[in-house]
Coordinates of C-alpha atoms in Angstrom, one line a residue:
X150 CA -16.3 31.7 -25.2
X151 CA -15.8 29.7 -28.1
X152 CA -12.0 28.5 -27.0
X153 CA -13.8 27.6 -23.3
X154 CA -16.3 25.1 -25.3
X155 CA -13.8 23.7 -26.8
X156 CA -11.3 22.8 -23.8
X157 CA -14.8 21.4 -22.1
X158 CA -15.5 19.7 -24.6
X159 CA -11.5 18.3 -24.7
X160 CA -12.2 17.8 -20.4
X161 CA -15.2 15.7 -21.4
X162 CA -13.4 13.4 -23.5
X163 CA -10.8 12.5 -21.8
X164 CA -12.7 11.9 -18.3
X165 CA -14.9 9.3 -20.4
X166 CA -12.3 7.7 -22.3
X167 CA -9.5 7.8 -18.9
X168 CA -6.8 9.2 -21.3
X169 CA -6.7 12.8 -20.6
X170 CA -3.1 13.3 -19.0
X171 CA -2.6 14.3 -15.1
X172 CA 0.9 15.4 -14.8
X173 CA 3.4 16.4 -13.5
X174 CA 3.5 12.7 -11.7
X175 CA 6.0 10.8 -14.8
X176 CA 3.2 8.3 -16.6
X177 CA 6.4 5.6 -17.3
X178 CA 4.8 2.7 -15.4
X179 CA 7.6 -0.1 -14.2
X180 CA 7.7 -3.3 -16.1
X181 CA 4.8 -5.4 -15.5
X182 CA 5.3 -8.2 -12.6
X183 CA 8.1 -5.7 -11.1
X184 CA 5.8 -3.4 -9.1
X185 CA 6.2 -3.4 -5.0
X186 CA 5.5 -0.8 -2.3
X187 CA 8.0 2.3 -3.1
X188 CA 9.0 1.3 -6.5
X189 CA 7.3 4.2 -7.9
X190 CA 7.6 6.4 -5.1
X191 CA 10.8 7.8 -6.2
X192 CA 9.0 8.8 -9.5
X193 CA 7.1 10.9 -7.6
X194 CA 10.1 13.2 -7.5
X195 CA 8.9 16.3 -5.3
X196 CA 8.4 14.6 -1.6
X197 CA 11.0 12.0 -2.0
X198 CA 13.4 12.6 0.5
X199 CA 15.6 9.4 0.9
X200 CA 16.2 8.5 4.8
X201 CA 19.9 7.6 5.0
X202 CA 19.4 6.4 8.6
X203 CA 20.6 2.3 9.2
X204 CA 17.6 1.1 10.7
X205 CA 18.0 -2.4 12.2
X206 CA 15.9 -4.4 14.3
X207 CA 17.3 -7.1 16.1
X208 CA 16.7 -10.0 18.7
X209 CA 16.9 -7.4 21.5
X210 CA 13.8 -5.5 19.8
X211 CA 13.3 -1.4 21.9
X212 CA 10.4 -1.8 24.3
X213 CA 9.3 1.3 23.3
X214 CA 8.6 0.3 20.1
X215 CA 5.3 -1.2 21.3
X216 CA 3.1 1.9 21.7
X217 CA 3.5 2.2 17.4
X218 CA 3.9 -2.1 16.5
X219 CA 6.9 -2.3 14.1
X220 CA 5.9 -3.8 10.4
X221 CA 7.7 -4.3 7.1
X222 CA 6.0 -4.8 4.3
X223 CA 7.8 -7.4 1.4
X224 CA 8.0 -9.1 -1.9
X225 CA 9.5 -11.6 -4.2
X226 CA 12.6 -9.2 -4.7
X227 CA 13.4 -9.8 -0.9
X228 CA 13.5 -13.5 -1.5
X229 CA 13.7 -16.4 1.1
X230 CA 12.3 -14.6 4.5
X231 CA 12.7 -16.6 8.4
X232 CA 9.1 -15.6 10.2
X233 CA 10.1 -17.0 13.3
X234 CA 13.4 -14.7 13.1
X235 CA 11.3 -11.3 12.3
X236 CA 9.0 -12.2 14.7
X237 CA 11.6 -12.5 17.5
X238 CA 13.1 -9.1 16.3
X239 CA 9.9 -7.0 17.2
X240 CA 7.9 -7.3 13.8
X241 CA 4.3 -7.3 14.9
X242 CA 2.9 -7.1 11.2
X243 CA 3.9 -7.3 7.7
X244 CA 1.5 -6.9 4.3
X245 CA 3.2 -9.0 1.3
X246 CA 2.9 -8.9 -2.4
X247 CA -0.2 -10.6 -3.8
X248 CA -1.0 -10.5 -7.4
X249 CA -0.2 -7.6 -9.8
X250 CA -2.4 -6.0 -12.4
X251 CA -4.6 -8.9 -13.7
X252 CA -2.7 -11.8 -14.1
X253 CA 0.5 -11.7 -12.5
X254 CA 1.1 -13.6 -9.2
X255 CA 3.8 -13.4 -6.6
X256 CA 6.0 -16.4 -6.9
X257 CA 6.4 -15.8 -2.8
X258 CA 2.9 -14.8 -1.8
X259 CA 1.8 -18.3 -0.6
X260 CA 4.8 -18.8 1.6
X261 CA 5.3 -15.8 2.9
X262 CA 1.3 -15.7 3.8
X263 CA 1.8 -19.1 6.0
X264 CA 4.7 -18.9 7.3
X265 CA 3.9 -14.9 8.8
X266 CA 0.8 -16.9 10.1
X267 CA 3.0 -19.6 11.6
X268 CA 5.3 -17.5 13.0
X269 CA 2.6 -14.8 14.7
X270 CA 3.0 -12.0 12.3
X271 CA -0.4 -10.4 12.0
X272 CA -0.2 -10.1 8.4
X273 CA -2.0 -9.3 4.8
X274 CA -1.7 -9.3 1.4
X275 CA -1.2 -6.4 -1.2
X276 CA -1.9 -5.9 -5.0
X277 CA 0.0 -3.6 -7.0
X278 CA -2.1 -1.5 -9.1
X279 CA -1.9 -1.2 -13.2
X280 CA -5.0 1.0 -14.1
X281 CA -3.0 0.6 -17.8
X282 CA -4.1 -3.1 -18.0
X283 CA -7.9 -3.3 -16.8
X284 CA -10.9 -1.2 -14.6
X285 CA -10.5 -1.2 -11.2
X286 CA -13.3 -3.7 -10.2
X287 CA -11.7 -6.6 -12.5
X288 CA -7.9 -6.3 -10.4
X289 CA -9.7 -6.0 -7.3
X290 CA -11.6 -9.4 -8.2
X291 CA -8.0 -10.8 -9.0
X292 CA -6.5 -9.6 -6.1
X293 CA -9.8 -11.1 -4.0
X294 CA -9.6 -14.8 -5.5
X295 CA -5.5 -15.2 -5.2
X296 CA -4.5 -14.2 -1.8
X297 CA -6.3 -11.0 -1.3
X298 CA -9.3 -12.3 1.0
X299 CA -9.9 -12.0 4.6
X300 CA -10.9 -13.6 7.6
X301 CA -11.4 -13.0 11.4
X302 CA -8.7 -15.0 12.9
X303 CA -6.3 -12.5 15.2
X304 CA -3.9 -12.4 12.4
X305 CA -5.1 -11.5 8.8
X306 CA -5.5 -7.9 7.6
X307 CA -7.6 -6.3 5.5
X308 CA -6.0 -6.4 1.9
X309 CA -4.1 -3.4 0.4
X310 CA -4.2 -1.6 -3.0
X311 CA -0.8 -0.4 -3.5
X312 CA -1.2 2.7 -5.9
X313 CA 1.7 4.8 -6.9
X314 CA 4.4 6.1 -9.5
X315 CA 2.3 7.1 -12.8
X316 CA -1.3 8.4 -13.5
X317 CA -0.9 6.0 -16.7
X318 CA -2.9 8.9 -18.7
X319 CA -6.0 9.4 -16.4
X320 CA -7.4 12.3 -16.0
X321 CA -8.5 13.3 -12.1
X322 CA -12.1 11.9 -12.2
X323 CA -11.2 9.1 -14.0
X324 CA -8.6 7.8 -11.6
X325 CA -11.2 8.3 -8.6
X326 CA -13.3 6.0 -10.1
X327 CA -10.4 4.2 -10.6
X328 CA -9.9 3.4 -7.3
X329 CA -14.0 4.0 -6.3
X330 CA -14.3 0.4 -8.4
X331 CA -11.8 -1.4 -6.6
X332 CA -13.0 -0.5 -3.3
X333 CA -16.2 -1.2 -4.3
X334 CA -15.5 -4.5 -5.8
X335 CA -12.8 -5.2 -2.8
X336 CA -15.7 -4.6 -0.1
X337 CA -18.2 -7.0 -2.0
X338 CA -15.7 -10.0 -2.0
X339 CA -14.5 -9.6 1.4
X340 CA -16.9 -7.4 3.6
X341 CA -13.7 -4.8 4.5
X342 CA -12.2 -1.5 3.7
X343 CA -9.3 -1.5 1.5
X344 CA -6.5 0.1 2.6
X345 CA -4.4 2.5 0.3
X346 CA -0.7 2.6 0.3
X347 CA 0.2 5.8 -1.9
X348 CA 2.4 9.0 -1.4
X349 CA 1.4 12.5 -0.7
X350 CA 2.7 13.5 -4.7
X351 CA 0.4 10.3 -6.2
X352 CA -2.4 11.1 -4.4
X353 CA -2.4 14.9 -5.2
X354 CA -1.4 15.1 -8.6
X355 CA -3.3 11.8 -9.7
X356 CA -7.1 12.5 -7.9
X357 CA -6.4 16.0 -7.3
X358 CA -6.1 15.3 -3.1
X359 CA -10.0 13.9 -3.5
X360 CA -11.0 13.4 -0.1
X361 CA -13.6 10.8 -0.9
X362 CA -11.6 7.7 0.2
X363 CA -10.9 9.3 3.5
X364 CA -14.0 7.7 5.5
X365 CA -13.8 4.6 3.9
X366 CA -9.8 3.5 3.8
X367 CA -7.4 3.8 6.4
X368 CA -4.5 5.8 4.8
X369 CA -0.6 3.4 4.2
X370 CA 1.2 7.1 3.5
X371 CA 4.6 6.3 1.8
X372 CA 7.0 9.5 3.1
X373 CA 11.0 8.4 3.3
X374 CA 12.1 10.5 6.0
X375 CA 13.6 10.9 9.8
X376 CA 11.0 13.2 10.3
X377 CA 8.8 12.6 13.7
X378 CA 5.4 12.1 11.4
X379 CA 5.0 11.9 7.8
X380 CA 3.2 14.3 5.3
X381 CA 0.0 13.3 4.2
X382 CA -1.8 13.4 0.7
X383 CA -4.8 16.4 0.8
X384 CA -7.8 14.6 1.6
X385 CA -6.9 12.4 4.4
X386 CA -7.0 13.9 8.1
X387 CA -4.6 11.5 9.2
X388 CA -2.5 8.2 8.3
X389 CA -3.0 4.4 10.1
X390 CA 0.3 3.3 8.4
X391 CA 3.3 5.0 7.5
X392 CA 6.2 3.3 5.6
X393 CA 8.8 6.2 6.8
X394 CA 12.1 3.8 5.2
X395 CA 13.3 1.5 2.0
X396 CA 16.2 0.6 3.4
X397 CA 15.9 -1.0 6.9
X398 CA 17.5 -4.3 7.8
X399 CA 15.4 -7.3 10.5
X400 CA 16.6 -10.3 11.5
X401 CA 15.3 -12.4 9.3
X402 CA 15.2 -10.7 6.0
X403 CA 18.4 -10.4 3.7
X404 CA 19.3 -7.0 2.5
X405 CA 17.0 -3.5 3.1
X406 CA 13.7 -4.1 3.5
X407 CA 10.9 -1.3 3.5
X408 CA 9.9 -0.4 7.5
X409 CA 6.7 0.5 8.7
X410 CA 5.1 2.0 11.6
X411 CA 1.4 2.2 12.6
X412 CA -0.5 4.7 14.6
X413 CA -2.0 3.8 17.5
X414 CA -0.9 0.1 19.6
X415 CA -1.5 -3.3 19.6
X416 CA -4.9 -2.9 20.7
X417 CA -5.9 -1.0 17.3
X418 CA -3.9 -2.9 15.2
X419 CA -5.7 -6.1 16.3
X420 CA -8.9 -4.0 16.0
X421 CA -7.7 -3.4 12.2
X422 CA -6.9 -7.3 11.5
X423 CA -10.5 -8.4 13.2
X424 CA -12.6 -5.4 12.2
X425 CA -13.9 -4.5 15.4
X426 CA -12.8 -0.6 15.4

């Protein structure tokens, strides 16, 4: 009895200071200002299964594409990107890098943002989460007031909290309300859902599969493979994004770029941008 007080007591601790470890997911975060969507996914080690397929989308974009629109999601590491040209290959939507942790900024956001815009891309912004620099609420009011807000025009959606690779030393409950603070926050500034990008490993090892997000955020499910549908993290009943490569190629866009498919068609994703679902 006595050794079970003591590990509560241990339990207790660490869910109120966030410190108590949640492994196996590696807590080695990546360099500060060098997060982007997949970065830490290979970290995740046990469900990354690299898709070796050359995926290229070109002028002459596959019809049949339409039924699940085509996306990419990007960065600064992809440099100088031509809208116009991954609009004409069949890109219907793209989220780009935002803001970082609580001070870091994407030296591409802003012209990536307009030019998507110019170009027809339905697009949004993402932040990349570091639960080692600050709570929750105070990133999500970072992300809100440089680039992360939203507006019903036919082509801005909802932002993103991109949250992946390490646990940085919280303990289950402590990473819930991690994330419960930044949604909360998020949903304040701009009156949506957040939407999570994460992987089935993050999601299980680092909240323990906590279904509490799934009737609030659609689900960005990072899973690398050929496979006709991803796996999904315990607690979500299905996923509204899927990023299924790293290493695609569109016009428009030097070198791989991440691919992504949604689940339902152009109808829902407009429904998504305008928040009318």
């Amino acid at each position: 009895m006595a050794g079970v007080v003591g590990t509560s007591a241990a339990l207790l601790l660490g869910l109120m200071s966030g410190t108590a470890s949640a492994t196996p997911v590696p807590d080695n975060p990546v360099p500060y200002g060098q997060g982007h969507m997949g970065v830490g996914y290979i970290q995740d080690g046990k469900d990354f299964k690299p898709d070796t397929r050359q995926l290229h989308l070109g002028a002459q974009a596959d019809a049949s594409l339409k039924a699940n629109p085509e996306g990419i999601d990007v960065s600064g590491w992809q440099g100088s990107i031509n809208w116009s040209s991954v609009r004409s290959a069949g890109i219907e939507f793209s989220w780009m890098k935002a803001t970082e942790g609580l001070t870091y900024k994407d030296s591409t956001f802003s012209a990536n943002y307009v030019n998507a815009y110019n170009a027809g891309v339905i697009r949004g912004a993402y932040h990349f989460a570091r639960p080692d620099v600050s709570g929750g609420a105070a990133q999500a009011d970072f992300f809100a007031s440089n680039g992360g807000a939203w507006s019903r025009d036919n082509l801005t959606l909802p932002g993103v909290l991109d949250i992946e690779g390490s646990c940085y030393g919280y303990s289950q409950a402590s990473m819930r309300q991690w994330v419960l603070d930044f949604y909360n926050t998020y949903k304040a500034r701009t009156g949506r859902d957040v939407v999570i990008y994460t992987s089935p490993s993050w999601w299980n090892t680092c909240t323990g599969g906590w279904s509490g997000m799934s009737a609030l955020t659609p689900l960005w499910v990072a899973h690398w493979t050929s496979a006709a549908n991803p796996t999904i993290p315990a607690g979500f009943p299905s996923w509204t994004v899927w990023q299924y490569s790293a290493t695609g190629s569109v016009s428009g866009v030097a070198g791989d770029v991440d691919r992504d498919r949604f689940n339902g068609d152009r109808s829902r994703l407009l429904a998504l941008a305008n928040n009318t679902a």
